[in-house]
Short mmCIF file of C-alpha atoms in Angstrom, two decimals:
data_model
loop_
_atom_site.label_atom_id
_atom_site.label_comp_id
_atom_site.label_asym_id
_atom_site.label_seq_id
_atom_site.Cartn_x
_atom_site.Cartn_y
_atom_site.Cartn_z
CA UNK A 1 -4.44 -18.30 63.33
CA UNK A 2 -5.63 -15.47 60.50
CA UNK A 3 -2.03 -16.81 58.62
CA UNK A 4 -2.42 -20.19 58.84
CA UNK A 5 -6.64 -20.03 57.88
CA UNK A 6 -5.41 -17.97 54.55
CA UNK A 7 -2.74 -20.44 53.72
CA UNK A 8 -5.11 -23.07 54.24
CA UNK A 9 -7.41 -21.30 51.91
CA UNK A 10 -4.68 -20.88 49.25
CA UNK A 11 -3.74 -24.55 49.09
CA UNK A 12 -7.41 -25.40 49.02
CA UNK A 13 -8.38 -23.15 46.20
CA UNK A 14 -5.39 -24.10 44.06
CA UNK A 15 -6.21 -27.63 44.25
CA UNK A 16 -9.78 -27.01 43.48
CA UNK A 17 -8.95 -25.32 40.29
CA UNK A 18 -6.59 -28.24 39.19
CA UNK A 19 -4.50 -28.18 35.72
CA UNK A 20 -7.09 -26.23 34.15
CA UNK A 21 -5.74 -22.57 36.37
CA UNK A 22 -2.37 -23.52 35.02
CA UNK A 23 -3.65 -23.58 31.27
CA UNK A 24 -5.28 -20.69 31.80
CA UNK A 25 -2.00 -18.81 33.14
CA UNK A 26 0.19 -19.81 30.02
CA UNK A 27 0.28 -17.17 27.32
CA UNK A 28 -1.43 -17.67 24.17
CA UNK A 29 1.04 -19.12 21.29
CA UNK A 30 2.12 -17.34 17.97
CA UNK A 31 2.60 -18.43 14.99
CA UNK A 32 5.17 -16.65 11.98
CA UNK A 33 4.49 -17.16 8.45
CA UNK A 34 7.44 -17.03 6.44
CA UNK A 35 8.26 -15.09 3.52
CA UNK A 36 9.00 -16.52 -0.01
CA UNK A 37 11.88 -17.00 -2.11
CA UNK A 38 13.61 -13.92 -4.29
CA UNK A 39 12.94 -14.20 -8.29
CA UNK A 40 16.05 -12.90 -10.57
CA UNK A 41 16.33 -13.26 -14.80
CA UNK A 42 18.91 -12.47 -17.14
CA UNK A 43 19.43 -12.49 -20.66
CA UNK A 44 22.32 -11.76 -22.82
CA UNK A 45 20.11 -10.99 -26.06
CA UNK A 46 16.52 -10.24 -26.90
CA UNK A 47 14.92 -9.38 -30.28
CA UNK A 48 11.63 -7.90 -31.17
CA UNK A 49 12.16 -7.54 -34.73
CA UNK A 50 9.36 -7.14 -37.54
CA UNK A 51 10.69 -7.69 -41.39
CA UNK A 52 9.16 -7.17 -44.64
CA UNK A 53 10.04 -9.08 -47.35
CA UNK A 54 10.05 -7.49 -51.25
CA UNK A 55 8.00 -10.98 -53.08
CA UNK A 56 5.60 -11.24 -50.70
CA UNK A 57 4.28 -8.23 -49.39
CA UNK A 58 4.45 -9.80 -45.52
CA UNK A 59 5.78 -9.60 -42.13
CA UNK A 60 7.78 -11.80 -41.04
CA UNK A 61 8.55 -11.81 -36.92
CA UNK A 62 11.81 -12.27 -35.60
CA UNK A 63 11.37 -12.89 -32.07
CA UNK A 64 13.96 -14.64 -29.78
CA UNK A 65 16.31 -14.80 -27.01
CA UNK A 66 20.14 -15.56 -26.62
CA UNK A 67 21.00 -17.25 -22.67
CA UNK A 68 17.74 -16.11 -20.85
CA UNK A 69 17.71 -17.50 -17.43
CA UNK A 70 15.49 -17.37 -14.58
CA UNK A 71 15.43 -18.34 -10.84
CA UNK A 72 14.37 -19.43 -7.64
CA UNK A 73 17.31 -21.64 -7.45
CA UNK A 74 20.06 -21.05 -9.90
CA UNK A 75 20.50 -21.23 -13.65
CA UNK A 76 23.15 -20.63 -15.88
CA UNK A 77 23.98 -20.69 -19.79
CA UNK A 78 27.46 -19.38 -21.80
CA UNK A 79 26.00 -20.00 -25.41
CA UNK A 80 27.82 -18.32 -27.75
CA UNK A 81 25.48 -18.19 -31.03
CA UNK A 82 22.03 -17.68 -32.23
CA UNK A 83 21.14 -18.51 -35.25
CA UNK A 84 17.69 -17.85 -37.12
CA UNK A 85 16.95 -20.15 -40.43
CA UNK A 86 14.45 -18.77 -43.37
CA UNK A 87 15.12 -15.87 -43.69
CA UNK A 88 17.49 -14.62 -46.35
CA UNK A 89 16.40 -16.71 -49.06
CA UNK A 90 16.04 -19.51 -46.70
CA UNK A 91 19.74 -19.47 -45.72
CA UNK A 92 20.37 -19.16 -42.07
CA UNK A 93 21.17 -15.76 -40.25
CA UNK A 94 23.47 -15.72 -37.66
CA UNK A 95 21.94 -12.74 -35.20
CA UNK A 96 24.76 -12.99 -32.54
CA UNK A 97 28.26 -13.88 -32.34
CA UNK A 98 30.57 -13.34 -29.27
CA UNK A 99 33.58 -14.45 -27.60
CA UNK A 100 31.84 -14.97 -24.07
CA UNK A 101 27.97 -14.28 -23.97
CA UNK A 102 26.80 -15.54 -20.19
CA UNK A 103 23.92 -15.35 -17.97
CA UNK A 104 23.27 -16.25 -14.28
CA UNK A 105 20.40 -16.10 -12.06
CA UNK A 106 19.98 -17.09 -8.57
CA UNK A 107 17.72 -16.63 -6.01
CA UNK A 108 16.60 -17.75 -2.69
CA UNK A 109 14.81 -16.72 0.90
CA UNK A 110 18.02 -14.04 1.22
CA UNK A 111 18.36 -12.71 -1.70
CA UNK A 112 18.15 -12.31 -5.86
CA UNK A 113 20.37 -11.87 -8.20
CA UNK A 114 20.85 -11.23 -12.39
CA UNK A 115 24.26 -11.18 -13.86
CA UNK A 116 24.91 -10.72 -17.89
CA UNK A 117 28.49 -10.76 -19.07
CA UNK A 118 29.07 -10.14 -22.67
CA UNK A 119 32.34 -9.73 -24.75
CA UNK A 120 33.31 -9.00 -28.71
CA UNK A 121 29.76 -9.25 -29.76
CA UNK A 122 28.39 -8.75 -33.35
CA UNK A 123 24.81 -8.37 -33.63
CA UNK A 124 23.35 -9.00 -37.19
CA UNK A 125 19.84 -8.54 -38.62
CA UNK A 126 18.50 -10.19 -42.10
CA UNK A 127 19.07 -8.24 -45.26
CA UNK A 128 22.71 -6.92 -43.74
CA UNK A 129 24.70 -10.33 -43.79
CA UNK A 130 27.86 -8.54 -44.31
CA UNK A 131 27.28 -5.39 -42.21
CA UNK A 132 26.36 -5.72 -38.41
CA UNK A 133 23.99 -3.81 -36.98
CA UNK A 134 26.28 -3.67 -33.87
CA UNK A 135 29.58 -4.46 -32.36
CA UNK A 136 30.82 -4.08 -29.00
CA UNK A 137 33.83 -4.93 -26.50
CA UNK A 138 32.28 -5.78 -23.39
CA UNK A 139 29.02 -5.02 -22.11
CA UNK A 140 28.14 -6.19 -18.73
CA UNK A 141 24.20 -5.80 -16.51
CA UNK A 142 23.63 -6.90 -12.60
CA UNK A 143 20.61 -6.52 -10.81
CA UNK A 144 21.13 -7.24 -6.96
CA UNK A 145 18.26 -7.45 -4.48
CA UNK A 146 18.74 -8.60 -0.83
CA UNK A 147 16.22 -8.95 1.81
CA UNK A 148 15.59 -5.69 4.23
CA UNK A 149 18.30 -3.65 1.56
CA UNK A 150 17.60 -1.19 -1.30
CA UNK A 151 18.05 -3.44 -4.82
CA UNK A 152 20.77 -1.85 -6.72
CA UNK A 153 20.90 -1.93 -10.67
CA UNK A 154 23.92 -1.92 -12.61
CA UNK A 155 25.09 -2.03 -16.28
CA UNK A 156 28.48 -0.69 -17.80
CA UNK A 157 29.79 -0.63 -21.80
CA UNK A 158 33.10 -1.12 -21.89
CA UNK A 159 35.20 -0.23 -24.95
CA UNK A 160 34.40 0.99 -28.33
CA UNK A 161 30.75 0.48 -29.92
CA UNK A 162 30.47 0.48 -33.97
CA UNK A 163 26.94 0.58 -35.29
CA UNK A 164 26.35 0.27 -38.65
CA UNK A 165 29.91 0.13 -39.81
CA UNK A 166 30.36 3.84 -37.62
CA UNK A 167 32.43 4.17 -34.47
CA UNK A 168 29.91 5.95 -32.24
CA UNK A 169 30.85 7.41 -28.56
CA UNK A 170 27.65 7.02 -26.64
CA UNK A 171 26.17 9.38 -23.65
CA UNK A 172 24.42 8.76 -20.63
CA UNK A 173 22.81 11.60 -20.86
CA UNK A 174 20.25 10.86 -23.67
CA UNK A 175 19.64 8.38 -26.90
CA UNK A 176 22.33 8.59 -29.22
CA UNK A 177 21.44 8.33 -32.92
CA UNK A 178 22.84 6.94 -35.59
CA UNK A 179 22.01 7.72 -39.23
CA UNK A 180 23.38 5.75 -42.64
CA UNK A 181 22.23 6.73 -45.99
CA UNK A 182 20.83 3.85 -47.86
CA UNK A 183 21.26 1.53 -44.83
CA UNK A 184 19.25 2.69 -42.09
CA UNK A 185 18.79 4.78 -38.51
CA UNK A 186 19.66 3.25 -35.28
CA UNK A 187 18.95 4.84 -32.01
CA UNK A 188 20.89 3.27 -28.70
CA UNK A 189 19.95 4.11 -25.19
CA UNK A 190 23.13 3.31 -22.85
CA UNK A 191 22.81 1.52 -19.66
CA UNK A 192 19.32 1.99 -18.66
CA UNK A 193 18.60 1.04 -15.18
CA UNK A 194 15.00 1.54 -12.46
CA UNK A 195 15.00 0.36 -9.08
CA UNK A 196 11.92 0.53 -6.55
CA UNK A 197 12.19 -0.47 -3.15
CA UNK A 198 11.93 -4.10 -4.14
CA UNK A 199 12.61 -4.70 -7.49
CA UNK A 200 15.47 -3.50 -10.00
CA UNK A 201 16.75 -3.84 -13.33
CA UNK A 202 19.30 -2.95 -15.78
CA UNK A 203 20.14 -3.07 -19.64
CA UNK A 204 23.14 -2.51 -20.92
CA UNK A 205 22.34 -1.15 -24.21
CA UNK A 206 18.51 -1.04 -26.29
CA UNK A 207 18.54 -0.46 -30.15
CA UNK A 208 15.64 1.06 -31.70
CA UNK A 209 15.97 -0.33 -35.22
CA UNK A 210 14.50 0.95 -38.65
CA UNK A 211 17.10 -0.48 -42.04
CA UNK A 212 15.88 -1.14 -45.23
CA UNK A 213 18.77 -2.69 -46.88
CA UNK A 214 16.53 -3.84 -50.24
CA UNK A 215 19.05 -7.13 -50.65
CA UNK A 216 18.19 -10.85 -50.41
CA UNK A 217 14.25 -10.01 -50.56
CA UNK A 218 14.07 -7.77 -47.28
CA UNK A 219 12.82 -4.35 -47.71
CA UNK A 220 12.51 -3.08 -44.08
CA UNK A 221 13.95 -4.36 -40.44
CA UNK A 222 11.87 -2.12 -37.56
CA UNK A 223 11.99 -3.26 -33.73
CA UNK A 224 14.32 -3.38 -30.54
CA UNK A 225 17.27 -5.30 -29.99
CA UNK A 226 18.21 -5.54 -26.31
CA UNK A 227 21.79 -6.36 -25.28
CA UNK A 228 22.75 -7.80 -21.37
CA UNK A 229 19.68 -7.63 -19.41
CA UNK A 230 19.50 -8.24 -16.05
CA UNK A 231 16.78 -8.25 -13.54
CA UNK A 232 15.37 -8.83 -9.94
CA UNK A 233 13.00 -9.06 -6.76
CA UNK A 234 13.78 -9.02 -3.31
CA UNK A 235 12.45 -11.86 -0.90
CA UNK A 236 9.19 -11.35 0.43
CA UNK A 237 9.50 -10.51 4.48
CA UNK A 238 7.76 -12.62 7.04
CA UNK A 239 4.10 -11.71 7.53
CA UNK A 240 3.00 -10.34 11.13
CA UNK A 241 2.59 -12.82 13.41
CA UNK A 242 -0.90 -15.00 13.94
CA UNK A 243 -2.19 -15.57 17.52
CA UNK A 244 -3.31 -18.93 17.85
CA UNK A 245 -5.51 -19.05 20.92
CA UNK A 246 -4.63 -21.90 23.11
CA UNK A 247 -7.16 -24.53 23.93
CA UNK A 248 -7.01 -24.21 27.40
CA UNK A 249 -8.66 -21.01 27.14
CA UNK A 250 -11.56 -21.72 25.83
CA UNK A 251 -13.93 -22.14 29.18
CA UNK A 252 -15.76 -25.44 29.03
CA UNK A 253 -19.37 -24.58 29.01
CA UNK A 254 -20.33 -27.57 31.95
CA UNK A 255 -17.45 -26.08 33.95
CA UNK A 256 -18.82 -24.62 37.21
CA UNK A 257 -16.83 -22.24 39.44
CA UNK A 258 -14.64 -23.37 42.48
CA UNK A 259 -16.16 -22.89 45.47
CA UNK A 260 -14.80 -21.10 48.28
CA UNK A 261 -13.52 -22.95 50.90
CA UNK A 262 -15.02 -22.82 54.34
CA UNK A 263 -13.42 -21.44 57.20
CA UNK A 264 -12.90 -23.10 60.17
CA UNK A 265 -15.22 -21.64 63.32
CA UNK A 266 -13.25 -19.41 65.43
CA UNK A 267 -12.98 -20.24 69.14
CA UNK A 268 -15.21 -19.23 71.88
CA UNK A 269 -13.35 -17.24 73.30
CA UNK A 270 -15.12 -15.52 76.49
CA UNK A 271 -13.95 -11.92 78.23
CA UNK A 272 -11.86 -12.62 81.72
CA UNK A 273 -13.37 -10.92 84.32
CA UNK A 274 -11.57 -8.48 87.08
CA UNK A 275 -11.34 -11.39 89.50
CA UNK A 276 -9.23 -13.55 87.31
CA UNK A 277 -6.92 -10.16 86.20
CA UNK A 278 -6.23 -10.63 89.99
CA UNK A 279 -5.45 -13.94 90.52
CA UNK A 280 -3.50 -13.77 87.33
CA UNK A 281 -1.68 -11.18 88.80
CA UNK A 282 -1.24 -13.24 91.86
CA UNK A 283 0.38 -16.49 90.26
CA UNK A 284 -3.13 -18.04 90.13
CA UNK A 285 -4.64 -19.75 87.10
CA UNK A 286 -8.80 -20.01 85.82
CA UNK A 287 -8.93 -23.45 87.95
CA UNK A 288 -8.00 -21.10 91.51
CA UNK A 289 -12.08 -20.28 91.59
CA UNK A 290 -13.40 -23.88 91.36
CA UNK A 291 -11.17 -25.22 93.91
CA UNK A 292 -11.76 -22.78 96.00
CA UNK A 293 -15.10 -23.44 95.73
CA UNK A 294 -14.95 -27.07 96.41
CA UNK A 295 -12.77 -26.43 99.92
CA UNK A 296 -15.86 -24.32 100.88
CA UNK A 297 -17.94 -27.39 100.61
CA UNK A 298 -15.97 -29.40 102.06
CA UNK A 299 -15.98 -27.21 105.10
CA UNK A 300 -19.92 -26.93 104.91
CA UNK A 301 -20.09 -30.50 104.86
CA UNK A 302 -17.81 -30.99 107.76
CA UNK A 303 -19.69 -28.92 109.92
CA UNK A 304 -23.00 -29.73 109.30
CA UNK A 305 -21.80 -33.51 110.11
CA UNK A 306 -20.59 -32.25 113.71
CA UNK A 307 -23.94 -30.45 114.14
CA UNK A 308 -25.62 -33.52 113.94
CA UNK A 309 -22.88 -36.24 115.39
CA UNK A 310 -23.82 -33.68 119.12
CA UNK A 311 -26.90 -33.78 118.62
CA UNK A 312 -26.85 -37.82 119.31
CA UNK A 313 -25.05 -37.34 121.97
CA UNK A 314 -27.35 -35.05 123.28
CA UNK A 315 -30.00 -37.14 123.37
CA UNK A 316 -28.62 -40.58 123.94
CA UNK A 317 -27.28 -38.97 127.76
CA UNK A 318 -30.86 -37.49 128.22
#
């Protein structure tokens, strides 16, 4: 009886509650924000050149870029020449020309990536139309930066470098500087490259440049020249997960609590007594008492009937 009143209860209390128990039970959902796309650039030539012209006491900025590319997504240019117009008496000035000058970037939720390739390249600045400034073989940059991975940054010089007319040999170890009488100075720093735990970049060479050739009305050339550039940013991870509480959790505020089922009234159940031990132990059962009871009337009843049935007769001879 105890087992089958707690089932009873069980099934009771499980109905009560209803869909709103099994809600409850289910664990609260999550959800994942994901991270973003990679960014990568590269650029095969970039100029940040000031000149001064002789007439006109002026300076005249020489800004520009040669294949720069940048991504998400992809991109991709092999131009060969740049040229720059106004200048030299207002003829045009070819800065850069090159066999193979090409840049790539591409980038998406995995990973980022520059690439600069550059081969038999002649870099030339006004005032020098028949000198250039530089000349190299092959020059190549790569930045490379995958998701959960250190970025690596690479950038080799491959071959022989003239600046200014000079064969130079260049070192890693510092700027190498080049000096010309009645041309100019020319500093190069070889394959610079920084990396951080998301980001690199590399350059395959940087001039520091300060001529003053004093032909075709420029007096002075000062800035940077930057040769095969490459650069890039690893994908952003996914954020932390967001709980998002589950509506079913949220207790309505009309709800009341189930009540407890009642239990059903236990039997009366009454001690036996020491005269039913016996007649239990005798074969008997609880009716044995209240039959023999009712023989004992019987037998009463009988005899009281005789009493009377003589005492009729009794009188009725009399």
């Amino acid at each position: 009886m105890p087992a089958r009143r707690s089932a009873a209860a069980a099934a009771a209390l499980a109905l009560t509650a209803g869909p709103a128990a099994l809600l409850a039970a289910a664990p609260a959902a999550h959800a994942t924000e994901g991270g973003g796309e990679g960014k990568a650039s590269a650029v095969v030539l970039r100029t940040g050149l000031d000149v001064s012209l002789l007439n006109k006491s002026v300076n005249v900025p020489l800004t520009t870029t040669l294949n720069e590319v940048n991504a998400p997504a992809s991109a991709e240019k092999t131009a060969l020449t740049v040229r720059l117009d106004g200048v030299e008496q207002g003829r045009p000035v070819s800065v850069l020309r090159a066999d193979v000058a090409t840049a790539k970037a591409a980038a998406d939720a995995h990973r980022a990536e520059g690439y600069t390739n550059l081969a038999h390249a002649r870099v030339h600045v006004p005032g020098l139309p028949l000198l250039s400034l530089i000349e190299v073989e092959k020059v190549t940059s790569k930045a490379l930066c995958e998701a959960g991975r250190q970025p690596v940054a690479e950038s080799n010089v491959l071959g022989a470098v003239t600046v200014l007319g000079r064969k130079v040999t260049l070192s890693a170890g510092g700027p190498t500087r080049v000096d010309v009488p009645a041309v100019g100075v020319v500093t190069l720093d070889l394959s610079k490259t920084h990396t951080t735990s998301r980001t690199a970049a590399a350059t395959a060479l940087e001039l520091k440049v300060s001529v003053n050739p004093l032909k075709l009305n420029v007096a002075e050339v000062e800035g940077t020249v930057t040769l095969a550039g490459a650069t890039c940013e690893s994908p952003k991870p996914p954020k932390a997960p967001v709980a998002v509480e589950s509506p079913a959790e949220e207790k309505p505020a009309a709800e009341k609590p189930a009540e407890k089922p009642k239990e059903a009234p236990a039997p009366d159940v009454k001690p036996q007594t020491a005269a039913e031990a016996n007649l239990a132990e005798t074969g008997g059962d609880s009716t044995t008492p209240y039959l023999a009871g009712g023989a004992g009337l019987l037998l009463a009843a009988g005899a009281g009937a005789l009493a009377v049935a003589r005492t009729r007769r009794a009188r009725n001879r009399a």
